[in-house]
PDB file of C-alpha atoms in Angstrom:
ATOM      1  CA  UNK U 647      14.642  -1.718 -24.567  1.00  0.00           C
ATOM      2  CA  UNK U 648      14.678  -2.299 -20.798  1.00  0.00           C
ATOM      3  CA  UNK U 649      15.209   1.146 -18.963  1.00  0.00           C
ATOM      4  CA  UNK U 650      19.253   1.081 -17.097  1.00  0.00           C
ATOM      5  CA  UNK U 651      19.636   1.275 -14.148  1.00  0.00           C
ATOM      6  CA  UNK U 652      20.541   4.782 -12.514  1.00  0.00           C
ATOM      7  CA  UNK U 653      24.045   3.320 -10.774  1.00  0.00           C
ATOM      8  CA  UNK U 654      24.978  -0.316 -11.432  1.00  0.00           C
ATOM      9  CA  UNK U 655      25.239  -2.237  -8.410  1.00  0.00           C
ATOM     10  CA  UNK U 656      22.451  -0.455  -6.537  1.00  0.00           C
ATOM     11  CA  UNK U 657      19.699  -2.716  -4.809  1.00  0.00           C
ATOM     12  CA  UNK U 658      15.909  -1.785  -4.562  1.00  0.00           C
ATOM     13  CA  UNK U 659      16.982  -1.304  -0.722  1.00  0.00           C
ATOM     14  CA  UNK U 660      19.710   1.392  -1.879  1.00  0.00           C
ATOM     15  CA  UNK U 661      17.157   2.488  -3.592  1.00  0.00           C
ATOM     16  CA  UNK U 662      14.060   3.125  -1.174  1.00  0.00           C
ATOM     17  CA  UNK U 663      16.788   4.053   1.720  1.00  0.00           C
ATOM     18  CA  UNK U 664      18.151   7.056  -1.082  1.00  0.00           C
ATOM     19  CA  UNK U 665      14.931   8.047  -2.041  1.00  0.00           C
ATOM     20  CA  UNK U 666      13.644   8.388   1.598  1.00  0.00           C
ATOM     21  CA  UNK U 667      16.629  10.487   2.440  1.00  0.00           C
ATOM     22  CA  UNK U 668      16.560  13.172  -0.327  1.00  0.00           C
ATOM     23  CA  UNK U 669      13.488  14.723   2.505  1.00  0.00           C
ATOM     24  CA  UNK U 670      15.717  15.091   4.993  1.00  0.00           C
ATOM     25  CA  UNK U 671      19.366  15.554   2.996  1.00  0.00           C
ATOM     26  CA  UNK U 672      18.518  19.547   1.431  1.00  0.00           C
ATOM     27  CA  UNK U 673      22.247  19.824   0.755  1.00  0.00           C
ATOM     28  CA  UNK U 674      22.399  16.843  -0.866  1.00  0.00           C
ATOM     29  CA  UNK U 675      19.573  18.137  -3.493  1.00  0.00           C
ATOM     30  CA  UNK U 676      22.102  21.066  -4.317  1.00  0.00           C
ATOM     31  CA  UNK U 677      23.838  21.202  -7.518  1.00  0.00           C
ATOM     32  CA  UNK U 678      27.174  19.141  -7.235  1.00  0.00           C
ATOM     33  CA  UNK U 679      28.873  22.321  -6.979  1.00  0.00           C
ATOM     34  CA  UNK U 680      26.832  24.024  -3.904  1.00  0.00           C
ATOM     35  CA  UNK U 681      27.377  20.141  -2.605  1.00  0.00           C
ATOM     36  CA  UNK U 682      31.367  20.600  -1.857  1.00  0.00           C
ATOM     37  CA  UNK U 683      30.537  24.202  -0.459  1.00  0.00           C
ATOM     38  CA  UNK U 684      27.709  22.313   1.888  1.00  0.00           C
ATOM     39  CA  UNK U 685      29.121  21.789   5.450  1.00  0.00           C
ATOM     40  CA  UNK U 686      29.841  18.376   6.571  1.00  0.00           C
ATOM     41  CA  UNK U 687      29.529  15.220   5.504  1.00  0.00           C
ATOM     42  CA  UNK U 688      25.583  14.539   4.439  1.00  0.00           C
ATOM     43  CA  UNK U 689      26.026  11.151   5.773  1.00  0.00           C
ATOM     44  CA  UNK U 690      27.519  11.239   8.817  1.00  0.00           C
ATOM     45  CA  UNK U 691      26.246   8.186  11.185  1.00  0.00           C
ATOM     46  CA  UNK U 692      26.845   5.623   7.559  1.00  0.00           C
ATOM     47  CA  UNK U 693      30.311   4.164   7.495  1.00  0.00           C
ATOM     48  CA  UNK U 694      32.565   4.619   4.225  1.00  0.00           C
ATOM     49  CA  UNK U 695      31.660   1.737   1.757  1.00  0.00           C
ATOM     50  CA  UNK U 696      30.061   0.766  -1.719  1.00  0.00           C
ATOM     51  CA  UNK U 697      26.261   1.153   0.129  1.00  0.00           C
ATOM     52  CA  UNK U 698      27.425   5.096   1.023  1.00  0.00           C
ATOM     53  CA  UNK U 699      29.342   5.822  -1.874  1.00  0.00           C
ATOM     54  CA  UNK U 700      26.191   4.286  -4.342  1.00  0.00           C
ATOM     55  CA  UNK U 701      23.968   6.559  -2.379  1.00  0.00           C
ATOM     56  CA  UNK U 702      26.004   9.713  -2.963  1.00  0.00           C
ATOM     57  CA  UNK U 703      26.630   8.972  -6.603  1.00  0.00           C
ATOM     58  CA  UNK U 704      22.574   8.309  -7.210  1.00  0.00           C
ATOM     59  CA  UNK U 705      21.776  11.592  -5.220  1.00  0.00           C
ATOM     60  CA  UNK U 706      24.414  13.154  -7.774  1.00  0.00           C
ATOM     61  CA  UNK U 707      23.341  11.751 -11.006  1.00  0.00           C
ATOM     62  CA  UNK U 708      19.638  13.146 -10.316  1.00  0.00           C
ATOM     63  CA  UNK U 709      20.280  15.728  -8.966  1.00  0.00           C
ATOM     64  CA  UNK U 710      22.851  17.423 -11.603  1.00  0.00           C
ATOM     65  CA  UNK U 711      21.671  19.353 -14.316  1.00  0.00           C
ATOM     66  CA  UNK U 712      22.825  18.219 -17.546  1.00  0.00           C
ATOM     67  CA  UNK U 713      22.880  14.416 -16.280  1.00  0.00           C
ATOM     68  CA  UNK U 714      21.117  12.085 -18.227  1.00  0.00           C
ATOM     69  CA  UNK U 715      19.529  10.918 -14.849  1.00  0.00           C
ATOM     70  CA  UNK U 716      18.615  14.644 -13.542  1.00  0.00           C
ATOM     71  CA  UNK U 717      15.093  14.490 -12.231  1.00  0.00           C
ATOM     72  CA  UNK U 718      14.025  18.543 -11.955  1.00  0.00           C
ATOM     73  CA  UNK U 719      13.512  19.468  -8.204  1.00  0.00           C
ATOM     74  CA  UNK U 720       9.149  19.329  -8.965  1.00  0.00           C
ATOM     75  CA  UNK U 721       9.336  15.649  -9.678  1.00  0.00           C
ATOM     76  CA  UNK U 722      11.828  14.277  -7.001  1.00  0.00           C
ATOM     77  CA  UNK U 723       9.932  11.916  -4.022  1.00  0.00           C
ATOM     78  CA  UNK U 724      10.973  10.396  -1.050  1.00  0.00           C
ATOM     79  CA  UNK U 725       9.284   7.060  -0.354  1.00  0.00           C
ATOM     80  CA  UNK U 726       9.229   5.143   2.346  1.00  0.00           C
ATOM     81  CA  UNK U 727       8.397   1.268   2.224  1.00  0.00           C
ATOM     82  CA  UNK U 728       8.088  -1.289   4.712  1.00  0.00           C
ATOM     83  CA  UNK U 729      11.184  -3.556   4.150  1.00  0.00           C
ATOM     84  CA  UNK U 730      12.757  -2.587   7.022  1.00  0.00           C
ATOM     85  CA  UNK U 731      13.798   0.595   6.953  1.00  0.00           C
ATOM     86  CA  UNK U 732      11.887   1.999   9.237  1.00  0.00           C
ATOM     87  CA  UNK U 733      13.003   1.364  12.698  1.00  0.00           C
ATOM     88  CA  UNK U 734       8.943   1.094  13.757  1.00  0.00           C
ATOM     89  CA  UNK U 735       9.207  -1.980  12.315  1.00  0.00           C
ATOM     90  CA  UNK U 736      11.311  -3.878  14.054  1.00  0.00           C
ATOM     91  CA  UNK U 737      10.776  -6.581  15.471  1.00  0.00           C
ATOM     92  CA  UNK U 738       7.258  -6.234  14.133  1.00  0.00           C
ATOM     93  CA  UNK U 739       5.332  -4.031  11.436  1.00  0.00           C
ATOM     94  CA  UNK U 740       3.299  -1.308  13.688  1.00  0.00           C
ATOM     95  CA  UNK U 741      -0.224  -2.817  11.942  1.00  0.00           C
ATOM     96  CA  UNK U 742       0.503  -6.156  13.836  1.00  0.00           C
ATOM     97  CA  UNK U 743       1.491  -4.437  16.975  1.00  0.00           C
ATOM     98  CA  UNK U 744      -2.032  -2.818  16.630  1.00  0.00           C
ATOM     99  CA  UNK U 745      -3.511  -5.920  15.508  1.00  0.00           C
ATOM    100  CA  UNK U 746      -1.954  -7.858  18.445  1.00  0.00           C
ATOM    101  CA  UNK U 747      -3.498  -5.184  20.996  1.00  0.00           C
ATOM    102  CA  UNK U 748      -6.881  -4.781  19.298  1.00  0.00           C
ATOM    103  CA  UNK U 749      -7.330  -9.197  20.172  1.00  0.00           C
ATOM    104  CA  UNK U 750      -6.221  -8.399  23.873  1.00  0.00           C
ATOM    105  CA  UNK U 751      -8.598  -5.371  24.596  1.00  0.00           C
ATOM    106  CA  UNK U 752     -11.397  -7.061  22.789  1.00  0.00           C
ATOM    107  CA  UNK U 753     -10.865 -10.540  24.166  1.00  0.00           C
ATOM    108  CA  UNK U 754     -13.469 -10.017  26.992  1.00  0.00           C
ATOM    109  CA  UNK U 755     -16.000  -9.693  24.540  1.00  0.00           C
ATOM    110  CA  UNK U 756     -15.090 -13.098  22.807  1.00  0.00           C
ATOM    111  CA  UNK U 757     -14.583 -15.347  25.811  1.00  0.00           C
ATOM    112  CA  UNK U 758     -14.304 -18.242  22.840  1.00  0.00           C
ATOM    113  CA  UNK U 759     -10.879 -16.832  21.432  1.00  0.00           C
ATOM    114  CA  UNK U 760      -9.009 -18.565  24.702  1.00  0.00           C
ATOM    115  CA  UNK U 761      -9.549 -21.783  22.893  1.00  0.00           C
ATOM    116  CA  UNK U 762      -9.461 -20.998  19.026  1.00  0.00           C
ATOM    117  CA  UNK U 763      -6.268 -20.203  17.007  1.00  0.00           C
ATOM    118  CA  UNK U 764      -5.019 -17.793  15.702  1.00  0.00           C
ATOM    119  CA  UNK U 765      -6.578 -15.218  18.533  1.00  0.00           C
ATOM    120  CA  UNK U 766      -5.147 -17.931  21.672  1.00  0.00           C
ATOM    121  CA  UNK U 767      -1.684 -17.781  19.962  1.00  0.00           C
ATOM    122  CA  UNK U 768      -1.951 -13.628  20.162  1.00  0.00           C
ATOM    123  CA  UNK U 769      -3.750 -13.672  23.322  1.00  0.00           C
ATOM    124  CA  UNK U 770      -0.875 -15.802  24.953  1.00  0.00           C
ATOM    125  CA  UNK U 771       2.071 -14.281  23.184  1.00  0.00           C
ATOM    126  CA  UNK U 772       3.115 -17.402  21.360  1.00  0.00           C
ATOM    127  CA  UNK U 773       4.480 -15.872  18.376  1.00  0.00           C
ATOM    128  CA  UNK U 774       5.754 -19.759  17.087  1.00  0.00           C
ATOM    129  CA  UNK U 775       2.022 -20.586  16.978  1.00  0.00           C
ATOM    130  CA  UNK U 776       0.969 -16.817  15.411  1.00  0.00           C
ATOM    131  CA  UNK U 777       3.468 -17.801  12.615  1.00  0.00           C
ATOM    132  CA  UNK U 778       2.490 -21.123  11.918  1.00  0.00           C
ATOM    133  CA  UNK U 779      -0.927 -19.357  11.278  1.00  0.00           C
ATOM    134  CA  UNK U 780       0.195 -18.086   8.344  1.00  0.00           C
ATOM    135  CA  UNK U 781      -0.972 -15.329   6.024  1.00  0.00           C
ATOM    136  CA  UNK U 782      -4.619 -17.332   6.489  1.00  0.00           C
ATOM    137  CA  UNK U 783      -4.300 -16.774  10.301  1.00  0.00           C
ATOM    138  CA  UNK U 784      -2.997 -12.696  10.369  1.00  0.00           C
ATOM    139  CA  UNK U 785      -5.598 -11.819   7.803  1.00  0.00           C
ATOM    140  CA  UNK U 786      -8.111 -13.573  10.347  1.00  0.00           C
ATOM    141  CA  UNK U 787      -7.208 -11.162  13.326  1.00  0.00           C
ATOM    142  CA  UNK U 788      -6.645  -7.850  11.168  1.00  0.00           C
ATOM    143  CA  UNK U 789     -10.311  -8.663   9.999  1.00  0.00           C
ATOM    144  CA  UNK U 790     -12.100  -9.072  13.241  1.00  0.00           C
ATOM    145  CA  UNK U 791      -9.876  -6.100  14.710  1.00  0.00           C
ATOM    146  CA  UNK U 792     -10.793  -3.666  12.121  1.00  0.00           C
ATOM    147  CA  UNK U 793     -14.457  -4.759  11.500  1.00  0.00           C
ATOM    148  CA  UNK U 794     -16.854  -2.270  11.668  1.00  0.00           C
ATOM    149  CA  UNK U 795     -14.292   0.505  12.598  1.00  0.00           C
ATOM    150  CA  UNK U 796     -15.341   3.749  11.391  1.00  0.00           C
ATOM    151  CA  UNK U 797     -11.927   5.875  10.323  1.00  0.00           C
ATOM    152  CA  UNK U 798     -11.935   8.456  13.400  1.00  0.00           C
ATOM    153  CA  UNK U 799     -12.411   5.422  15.700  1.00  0.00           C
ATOM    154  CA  UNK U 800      -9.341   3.872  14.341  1.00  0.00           C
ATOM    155  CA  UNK U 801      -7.844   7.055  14.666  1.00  0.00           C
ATOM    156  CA  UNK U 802      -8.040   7.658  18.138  1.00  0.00           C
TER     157      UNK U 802
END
């Protein structure tokens, strides 16, 4: 039996978004009830539609008691994934933004990277060239950036 689906129609972006706000939504974790005596609209800055209206009606099917999608208050999560719903990551993720400054700052120690791809392509902002690199190319530079990086040093 394959499990259904919480509210048909919902996308795995729906999804992650709804789950991420249930952290910052408290009212919306009241009992439906306690939710029409809540101030406002818990949505405010989304415009009325099917995207809106799916996240309210998951955020009341788990959170009602007595629903046969409640999820008790000790078990509820908000996740946070990196499919663009983060602003941070646009137009980039942050870990290539730090990759991308790691080759710069350590480019005087490897006067050879002027000359060899993928680091030229980062060094001279030619993001065409970074791309063609592929997977191959990125895992290249996040190696050599992070090699030998001891946590606290990539902390500060």
């Amino acid at each position: 039996m394959s499990p259904r689906p919480f509210v048909t129609g919902m996308n795995r972006r729906t999804l992650l978004s709804t789950l991420a706000m249930l952290s910052v939504l408290p009212e919306a974790l009241l009992p439906a009830g306690a939710q029409t005596a809540a101030a406002g609209d818990p949505l405010p800055s989304w415009n009325d539609g099917a995207a809106k209206q799916a996240i309210r009606n998951f955020v009341a099917a788990v959170t009602r008691e007595g629903s046969p999608d409640f999820v008790p208050p000790a078990e509820r999560i908000a996740t946070f994934d990196n499919d663009g719903t983060l602003w941070c990551e646009h137009p980039i993720y942050v870990q290539l933004a730090f990759v991308l400054d790691r080759v710069k700052a350590m480019a005087p120690l490897h006067p050879e990277w002027k000359d060899k791809q993928p680091f030229k392509a980062a060094l001279e902002g030619d993001t065409k060239t970074l791309a063609e690199s592929g997977e191959r190319g990125l895992v290249e530079l996040a190696t050599v950036t992070h090699a030998g990086m001891t946590s606290n040093e990539f902390g500060k």
